[in-house]
GROMACS .gro file of C-alpha atoms in nm:
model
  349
    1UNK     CA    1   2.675  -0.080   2.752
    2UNK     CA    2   2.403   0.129   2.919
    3UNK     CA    3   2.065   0.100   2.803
    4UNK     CA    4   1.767   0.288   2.898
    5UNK     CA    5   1.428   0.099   2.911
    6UNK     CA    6   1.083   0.253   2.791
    7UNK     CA    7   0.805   0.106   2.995
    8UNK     CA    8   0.461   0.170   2.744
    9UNK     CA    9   0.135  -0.020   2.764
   10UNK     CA   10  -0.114   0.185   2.508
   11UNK     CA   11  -0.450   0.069   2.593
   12UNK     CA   12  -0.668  -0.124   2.403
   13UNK     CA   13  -1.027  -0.194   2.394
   14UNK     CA   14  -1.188  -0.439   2.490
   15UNK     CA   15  -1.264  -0.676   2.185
   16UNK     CA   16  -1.665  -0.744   2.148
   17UNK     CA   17  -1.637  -1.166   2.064
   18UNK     CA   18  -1.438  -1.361   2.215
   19UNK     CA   19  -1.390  -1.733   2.152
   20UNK     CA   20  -1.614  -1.995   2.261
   21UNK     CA   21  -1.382  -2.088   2.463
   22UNK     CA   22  -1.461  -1.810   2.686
   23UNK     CA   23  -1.768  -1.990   2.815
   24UNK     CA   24  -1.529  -2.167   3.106
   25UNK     CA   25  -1.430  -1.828   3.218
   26UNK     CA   26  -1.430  -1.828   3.563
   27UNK     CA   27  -1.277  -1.509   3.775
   28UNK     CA   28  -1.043  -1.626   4.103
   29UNK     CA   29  -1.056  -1.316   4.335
   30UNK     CA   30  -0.721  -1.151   4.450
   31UNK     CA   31  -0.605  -1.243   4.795
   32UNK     CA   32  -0.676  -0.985   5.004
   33UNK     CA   33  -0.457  -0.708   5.080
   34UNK     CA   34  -0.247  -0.647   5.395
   35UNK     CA   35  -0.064  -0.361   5.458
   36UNK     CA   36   0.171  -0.273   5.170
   37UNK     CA   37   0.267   0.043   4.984
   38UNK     CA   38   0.318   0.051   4.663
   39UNK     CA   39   0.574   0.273   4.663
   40UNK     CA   40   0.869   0.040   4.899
   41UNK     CA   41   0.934  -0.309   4.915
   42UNK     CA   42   1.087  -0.446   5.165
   43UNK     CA   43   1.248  -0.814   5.147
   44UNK     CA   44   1.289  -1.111   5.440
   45UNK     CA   45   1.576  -1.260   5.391
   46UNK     CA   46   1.688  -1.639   5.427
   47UNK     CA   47   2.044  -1.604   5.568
   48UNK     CA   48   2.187  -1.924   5.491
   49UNK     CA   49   2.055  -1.906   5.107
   50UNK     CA   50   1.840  -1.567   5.091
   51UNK     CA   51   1.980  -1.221   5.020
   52UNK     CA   52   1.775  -0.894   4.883
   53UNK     CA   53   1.917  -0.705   4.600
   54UNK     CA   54   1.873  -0.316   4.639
   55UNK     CA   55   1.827  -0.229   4.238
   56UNK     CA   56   2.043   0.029   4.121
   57UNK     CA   57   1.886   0.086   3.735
   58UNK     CA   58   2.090   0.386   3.692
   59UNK     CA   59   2.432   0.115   3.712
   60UNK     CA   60   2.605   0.069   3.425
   61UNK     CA   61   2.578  -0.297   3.277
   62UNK     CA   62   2.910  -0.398   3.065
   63UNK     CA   63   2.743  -0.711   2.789
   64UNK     CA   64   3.055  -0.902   2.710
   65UNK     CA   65   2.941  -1.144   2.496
   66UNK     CA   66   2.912  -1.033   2.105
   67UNK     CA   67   2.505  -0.989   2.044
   68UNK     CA   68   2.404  -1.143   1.724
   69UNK     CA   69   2.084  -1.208   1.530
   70UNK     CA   70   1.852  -1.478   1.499
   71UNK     CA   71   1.789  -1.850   1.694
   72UNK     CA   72   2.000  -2.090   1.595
   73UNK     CA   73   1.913  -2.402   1.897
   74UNK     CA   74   1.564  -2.475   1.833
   75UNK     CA   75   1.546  -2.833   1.855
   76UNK     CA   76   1.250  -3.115   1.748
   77UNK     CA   77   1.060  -3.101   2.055
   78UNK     CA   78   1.022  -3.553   1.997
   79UNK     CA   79   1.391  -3.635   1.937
   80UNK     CA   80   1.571  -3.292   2.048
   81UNK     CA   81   1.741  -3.348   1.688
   82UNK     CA   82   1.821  -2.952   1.596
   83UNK     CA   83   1.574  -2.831   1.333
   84UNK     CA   84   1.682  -2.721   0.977
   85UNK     CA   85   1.484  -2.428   0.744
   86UNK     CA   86   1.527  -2.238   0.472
   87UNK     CA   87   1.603  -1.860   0.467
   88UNK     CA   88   1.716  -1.602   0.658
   89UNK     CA   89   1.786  -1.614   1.050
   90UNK     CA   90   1.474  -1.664   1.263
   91UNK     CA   91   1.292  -1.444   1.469
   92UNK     CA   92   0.946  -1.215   1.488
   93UNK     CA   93   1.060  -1.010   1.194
   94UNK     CA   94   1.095  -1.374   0.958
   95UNK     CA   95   0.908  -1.624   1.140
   96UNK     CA   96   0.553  -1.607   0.922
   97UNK     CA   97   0.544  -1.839   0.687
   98UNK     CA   98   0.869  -2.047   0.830
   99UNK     CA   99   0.943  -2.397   0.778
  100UNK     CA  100   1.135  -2.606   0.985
  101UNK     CA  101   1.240  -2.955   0.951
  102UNK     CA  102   1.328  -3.248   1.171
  103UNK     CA  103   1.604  -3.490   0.954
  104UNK     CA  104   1.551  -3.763   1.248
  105UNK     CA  105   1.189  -3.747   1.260
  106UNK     CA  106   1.061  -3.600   0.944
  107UNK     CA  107   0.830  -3.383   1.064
  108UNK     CA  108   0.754  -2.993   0.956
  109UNK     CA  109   0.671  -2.731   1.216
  110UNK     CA  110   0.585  -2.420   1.078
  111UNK     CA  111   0.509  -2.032   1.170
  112UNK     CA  112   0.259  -1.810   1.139
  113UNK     CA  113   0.180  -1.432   1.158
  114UNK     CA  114   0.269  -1.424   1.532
  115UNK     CA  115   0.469  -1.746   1.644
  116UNK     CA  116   0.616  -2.097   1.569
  117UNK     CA  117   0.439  -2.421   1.709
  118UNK     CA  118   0.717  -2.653   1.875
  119UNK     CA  119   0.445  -2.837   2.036
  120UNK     CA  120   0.487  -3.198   2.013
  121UNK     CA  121   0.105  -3.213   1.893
  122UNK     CA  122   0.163  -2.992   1.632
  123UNK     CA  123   0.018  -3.030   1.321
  124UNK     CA  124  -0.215  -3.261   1.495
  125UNK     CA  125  -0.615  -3.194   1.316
  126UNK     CA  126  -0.807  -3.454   1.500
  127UNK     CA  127  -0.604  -3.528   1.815
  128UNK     CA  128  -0.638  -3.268   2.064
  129UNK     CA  129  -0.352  -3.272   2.384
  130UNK     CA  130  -0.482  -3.274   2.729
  131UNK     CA  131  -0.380  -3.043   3.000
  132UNK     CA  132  -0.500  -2.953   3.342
  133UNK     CA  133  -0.683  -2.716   3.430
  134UNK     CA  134  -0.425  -2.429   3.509
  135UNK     CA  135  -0.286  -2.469   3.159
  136UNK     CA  136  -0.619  -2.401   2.993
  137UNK     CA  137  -0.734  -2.114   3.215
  138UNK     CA  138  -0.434  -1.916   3.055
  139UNK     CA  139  -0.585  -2.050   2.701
  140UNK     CA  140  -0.902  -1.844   2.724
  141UNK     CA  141  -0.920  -1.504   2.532
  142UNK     CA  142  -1.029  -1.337   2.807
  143UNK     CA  143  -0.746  -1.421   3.111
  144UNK     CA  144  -0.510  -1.337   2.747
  145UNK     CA  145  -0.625  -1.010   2.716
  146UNK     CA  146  -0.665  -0.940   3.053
  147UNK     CA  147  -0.341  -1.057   3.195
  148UNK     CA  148  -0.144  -0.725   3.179
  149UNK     CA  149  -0.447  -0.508   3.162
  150UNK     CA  150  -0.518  -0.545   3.537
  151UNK     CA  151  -0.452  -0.912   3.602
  152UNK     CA  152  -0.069  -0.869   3.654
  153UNK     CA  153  -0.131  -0.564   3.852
  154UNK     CA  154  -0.288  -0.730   4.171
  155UNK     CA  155  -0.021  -0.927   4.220
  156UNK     CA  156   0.150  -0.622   4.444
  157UNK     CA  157  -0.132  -0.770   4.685
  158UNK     CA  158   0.063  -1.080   4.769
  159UNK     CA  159   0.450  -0.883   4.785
  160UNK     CA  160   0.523  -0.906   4.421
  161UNK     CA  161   0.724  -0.541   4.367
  162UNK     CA  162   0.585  -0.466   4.051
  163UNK     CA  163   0.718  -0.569   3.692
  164UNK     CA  164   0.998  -0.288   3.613
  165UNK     CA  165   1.132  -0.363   3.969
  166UNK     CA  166   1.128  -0.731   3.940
  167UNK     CA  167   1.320  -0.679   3.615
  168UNK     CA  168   1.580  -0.472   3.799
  169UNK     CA  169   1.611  -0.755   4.072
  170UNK     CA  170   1.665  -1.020   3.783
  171UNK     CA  171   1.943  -0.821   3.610
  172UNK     CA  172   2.184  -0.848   3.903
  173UNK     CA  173   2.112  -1.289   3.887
  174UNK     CA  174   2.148  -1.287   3.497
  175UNK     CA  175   2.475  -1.051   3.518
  176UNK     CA  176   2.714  -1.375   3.452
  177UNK     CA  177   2.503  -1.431   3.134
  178UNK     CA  178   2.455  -1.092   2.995
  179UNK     CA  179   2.487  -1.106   2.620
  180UNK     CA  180   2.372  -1.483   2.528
  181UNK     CA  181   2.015  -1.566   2.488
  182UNK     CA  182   1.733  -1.596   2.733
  183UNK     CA  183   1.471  -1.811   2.794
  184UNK     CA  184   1.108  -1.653   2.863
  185UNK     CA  185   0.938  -1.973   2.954
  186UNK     CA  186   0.582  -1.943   3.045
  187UNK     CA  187   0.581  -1.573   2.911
  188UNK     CA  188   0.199  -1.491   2.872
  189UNK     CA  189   0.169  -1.214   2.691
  190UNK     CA  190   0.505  -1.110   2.673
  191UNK     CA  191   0.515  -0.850   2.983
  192UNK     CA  192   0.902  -0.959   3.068
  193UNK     CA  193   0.967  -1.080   2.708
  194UNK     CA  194   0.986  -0.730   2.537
  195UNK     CA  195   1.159  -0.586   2.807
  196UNK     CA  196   1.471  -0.890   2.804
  197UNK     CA  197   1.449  -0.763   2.405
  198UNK     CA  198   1.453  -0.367   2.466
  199UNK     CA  199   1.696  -0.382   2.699
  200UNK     CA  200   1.980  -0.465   2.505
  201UNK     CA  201   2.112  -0.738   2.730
  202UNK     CA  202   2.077  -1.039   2.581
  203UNK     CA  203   2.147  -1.144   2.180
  204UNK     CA  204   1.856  -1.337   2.132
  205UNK     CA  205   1.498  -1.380   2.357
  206UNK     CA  206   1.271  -1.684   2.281
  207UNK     CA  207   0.894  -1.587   2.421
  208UNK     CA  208   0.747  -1.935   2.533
  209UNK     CA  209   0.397  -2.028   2.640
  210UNK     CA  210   0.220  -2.282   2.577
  211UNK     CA  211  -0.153  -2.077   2.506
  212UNK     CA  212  -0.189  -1.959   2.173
  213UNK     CA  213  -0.382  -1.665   2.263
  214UNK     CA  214  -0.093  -1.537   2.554
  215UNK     CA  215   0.118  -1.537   2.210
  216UNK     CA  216  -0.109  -1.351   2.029
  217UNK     CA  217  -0.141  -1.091   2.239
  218UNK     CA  218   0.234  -1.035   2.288
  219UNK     CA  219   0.210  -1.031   1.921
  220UNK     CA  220  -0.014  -0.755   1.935
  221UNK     CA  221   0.187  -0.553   2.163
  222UNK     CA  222   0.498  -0.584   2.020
  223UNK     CA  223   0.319  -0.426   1.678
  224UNK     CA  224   0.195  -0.136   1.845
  225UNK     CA  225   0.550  -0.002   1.970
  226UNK     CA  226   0.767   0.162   1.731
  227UNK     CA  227   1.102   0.066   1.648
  228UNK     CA  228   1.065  -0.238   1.865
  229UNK     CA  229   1.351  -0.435   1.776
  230UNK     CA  230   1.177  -0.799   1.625
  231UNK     CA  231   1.483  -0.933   1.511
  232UNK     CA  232   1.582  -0.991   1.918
  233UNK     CA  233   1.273  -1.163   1.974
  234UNK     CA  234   1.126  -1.512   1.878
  235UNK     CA  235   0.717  -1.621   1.989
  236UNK     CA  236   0.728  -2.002   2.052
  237UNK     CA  237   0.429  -2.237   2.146
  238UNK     CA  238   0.581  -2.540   2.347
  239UNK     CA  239   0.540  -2.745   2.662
  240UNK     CA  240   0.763  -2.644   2.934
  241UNK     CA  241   0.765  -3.040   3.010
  242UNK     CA  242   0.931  -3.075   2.610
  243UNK     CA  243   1.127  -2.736   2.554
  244UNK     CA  244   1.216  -2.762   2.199
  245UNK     CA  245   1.550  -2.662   2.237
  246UNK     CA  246   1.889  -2.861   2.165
  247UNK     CA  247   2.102  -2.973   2.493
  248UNK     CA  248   2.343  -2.675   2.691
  249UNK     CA  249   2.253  -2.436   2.424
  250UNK     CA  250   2.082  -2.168   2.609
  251UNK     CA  251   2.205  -1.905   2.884
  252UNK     CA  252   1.947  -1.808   3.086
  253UNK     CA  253   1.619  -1.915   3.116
  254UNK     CA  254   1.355  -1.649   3.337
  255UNK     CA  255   1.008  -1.815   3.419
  256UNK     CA  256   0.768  -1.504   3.614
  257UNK     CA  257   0.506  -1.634   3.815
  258UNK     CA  258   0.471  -1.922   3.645
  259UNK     CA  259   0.623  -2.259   3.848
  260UNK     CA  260   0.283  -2.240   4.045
  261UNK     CA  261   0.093  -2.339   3.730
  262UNK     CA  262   0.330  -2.626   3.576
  263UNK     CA  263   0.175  -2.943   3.607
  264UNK     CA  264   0.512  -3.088   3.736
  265UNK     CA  265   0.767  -2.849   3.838
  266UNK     CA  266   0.999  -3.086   3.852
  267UNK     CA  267   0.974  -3.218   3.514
  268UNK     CA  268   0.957  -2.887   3.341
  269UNK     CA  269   1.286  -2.765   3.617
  270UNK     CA  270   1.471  -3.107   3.446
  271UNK     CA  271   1.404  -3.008   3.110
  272UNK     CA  272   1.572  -2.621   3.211
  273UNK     CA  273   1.847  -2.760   3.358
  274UNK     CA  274   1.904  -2.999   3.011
  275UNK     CA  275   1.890  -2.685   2.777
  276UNK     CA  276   2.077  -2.473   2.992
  277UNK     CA  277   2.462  -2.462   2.928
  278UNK     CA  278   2.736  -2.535   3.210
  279UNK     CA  279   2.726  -2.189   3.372
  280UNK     CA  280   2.391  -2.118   3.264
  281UNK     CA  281   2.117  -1.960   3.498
  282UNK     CA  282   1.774  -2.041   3.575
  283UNK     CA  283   1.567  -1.710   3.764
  284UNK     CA  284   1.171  -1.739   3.803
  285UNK     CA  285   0.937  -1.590   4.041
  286UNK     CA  286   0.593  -1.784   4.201
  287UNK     CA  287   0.467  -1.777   4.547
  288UNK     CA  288   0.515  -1.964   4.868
  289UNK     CA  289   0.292  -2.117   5.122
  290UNK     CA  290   0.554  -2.145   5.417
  291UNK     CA  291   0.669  -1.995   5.707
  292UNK     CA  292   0.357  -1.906   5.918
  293UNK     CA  293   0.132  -2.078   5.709
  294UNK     CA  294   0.302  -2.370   5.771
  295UNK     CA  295   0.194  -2.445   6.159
  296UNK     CA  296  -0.207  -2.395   6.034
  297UNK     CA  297  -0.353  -2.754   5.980
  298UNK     CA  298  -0.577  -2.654   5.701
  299UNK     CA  299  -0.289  -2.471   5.473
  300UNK     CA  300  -0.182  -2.863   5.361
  301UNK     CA  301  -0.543  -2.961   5.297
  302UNK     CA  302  -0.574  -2.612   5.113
  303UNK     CA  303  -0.283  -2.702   4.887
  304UNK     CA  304  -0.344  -3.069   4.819
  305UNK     CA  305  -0.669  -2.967   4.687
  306UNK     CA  306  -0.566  -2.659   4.487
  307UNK     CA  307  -0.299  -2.907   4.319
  308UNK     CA  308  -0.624  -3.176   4.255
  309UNK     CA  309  -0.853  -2.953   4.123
  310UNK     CA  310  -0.611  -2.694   3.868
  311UNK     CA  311  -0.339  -2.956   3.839
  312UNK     CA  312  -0.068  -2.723   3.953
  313UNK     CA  313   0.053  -2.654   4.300
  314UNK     CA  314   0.213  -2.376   4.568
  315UNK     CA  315   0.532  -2.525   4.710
  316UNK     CA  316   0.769  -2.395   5.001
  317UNK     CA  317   1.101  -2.209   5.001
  318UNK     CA  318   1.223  -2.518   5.071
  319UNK     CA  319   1.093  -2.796   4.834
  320UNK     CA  320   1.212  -2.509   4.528
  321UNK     CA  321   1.541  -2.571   4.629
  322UNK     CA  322   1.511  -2.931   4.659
  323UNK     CA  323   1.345  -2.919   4.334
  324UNK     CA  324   1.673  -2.754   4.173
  325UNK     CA  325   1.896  -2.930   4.345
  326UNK     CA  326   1.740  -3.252   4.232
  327UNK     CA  327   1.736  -3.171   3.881
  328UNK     CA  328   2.070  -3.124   3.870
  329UNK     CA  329   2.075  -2.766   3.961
  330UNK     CA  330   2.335  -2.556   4.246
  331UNK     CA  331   2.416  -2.233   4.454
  332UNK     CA  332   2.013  -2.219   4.485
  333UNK     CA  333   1.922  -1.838   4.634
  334UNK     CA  334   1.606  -1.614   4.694
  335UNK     CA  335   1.446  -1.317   4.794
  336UNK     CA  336   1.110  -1.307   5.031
  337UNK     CA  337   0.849  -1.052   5.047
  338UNK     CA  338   0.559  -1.177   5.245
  339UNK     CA  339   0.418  -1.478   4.987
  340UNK     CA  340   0.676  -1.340   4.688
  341UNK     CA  341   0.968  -1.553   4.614
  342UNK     CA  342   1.233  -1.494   4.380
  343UNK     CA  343   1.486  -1.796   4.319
  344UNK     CA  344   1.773  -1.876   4.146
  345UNK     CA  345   1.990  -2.172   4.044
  346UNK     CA  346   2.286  -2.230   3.822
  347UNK     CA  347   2.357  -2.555   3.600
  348UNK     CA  348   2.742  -2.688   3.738
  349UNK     CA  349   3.041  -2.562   3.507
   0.00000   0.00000   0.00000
């Protein structure tokens, strides 16, 4: 089935308030630019475990599997025990007002207007969850509403090809798992989300961040486009450490410049490689501090204290793959453009 993508963004003021929250806004200045057009991209490849994809979007793409409606694997994000609810199948279009119950645990998680909180903590009125620093950054309202609205953009700055190219790079990883459901963990406002759920290609996309306010303003975007299809698409709030999701239920799981800003990428790269099923394939994009960097003395000191202060870090080329291969993970490849990385890794039949 051939499906032809729409790409629209319609702008949107600038809202007057913002949360107090917005108080610990602070603005981290794009790295500067070398020389780079934005019009060609040009990848350095690995040859032992690196090839570049040349994206062909006018290609035909067959989807196999039968696309249905609805998530059926959501799973208590304590005891992974699948959840039960009343009603009709879930997703955008039926999620407000949802109930969902653990039989193991007895707990209710329930949805509002614009998503469902899986968060362990949920429900929670007095204790509040710590996270680092990273984490909350993407909580403000500000870095929310900002994110695709000239945030995302300066990432061309560091060899990132742009969104509708990276999405044309992804398709030929996900190919063996066209047609199931997808994963977008760590989705912020939903720039990669909506496309997975325009596109055709998958039966079922699950939109997961952890910040309330990323979730809200996929929310909002998804609203403004007409005939957006909200019965493909499901907003979660969860913890990419705790993915509420039952065992080798899910196909693919796509993470976009996010493994930079987990806490512990290896924990939250176990917990992908327990949801995925046998066959099932794991594609993200982050940065890399190798390579050349790598023989300056300071770039280590640089990173250790990045990692200290946000909580997060920038690993190699190399410690990705040991980090998939650890957790269980095989057939690790990437593409390089300058500090861009895009990886993949499949979960043993």
């Amino acid at each position: 089935m051939t499906t032809v993508l729409s790409f629209k963004f319609p702008p949107i003021s600038l809202p007057a308030q913002l949360s107090r929250n917005s108080r610990n806004f602070f603005w981290k200045p794009p790295l500067s630019p070398s020389s780079i057009s934005s019009h060609s991209f040009t990848a350095k490849a690995r040859a032992s475990s690196t090839a570049f994809v040349e994206a062909k979007p006018e290609d035909p793409i067959v989807v196999e599997k039968e696309v249905g409606a609805g998530i059926n694997n959501l799973a208590c994000p304590i005891c992974y025990e699948l959840l039960t609810w009343d009603g009709p199948a879930l997703s955008l279009a039926t999620a407000a007002g949802s109930s969902l119950q653990c039989n193991t645990c007895k707990k209710t998680y329930s949805g509002n207007e614009s998503h469902i909180d899986l968060t362990a903590a949920s429900g929670s009125k007095q204790y509040g969850e710590y996270v680092s620093l990273a984490t909350e950054f993407f909580r403000l309202p500000l870095i929310s509403f900002l994110y695709e609205r000239g945030w995302r953009q300066n990432f061309i700055w560091t060899g990132f090809p742009g969104p509708e190219k990276e999405f044309e790079m992804m398709k030929n990883y996900l190919e063996p798992v066209l047609g199931g459901n997808i994963i977008d963990a760590s989705c912020g406002s939903g720039l990669f989300s909506r496309l997975f759920a325009k596109s055709g290609l998958f039966a079922h996309v699950v939109a997961l961040d952890y910040s309330e306010n990323m979730l809200q303003q996929c929310y909002e975007f998804i609203e403004k486009e007409e005939n957006f299809p909200k019965e493909k698409i499901t907003l979660v709030r969860a913890d990419i450490s705790r993915l509420p999701f039952a065992s080798s239920s899910v196909d693919a799981v796509h993470a976009g410049a996010a493994i930079h800003c987990w806490p512990s990428p290896t924990t939250a790269v176990a917990e992908i490689s327990r949801v995925l099923q046998p066959g099932g394939v794991f594609v993200a994009t982050t940065c890399v501090l190798d390579r050349p960097f790598a023989f300056f003395p300071f770039v280590r000191i640089l990173r250790e204290n990045f990692r200290a202060i946000s909580g997060s870090q920038i690993l190699s080329e190399r410690e990705l793959e040991e980090v998939c291969r650890t957790c269980g993970l095989v057939d690790f490849t990437c593409t390089r453009n300058r500090v861009f990385v895009m990886f993949s890794a499949r979960k043993p039949n």
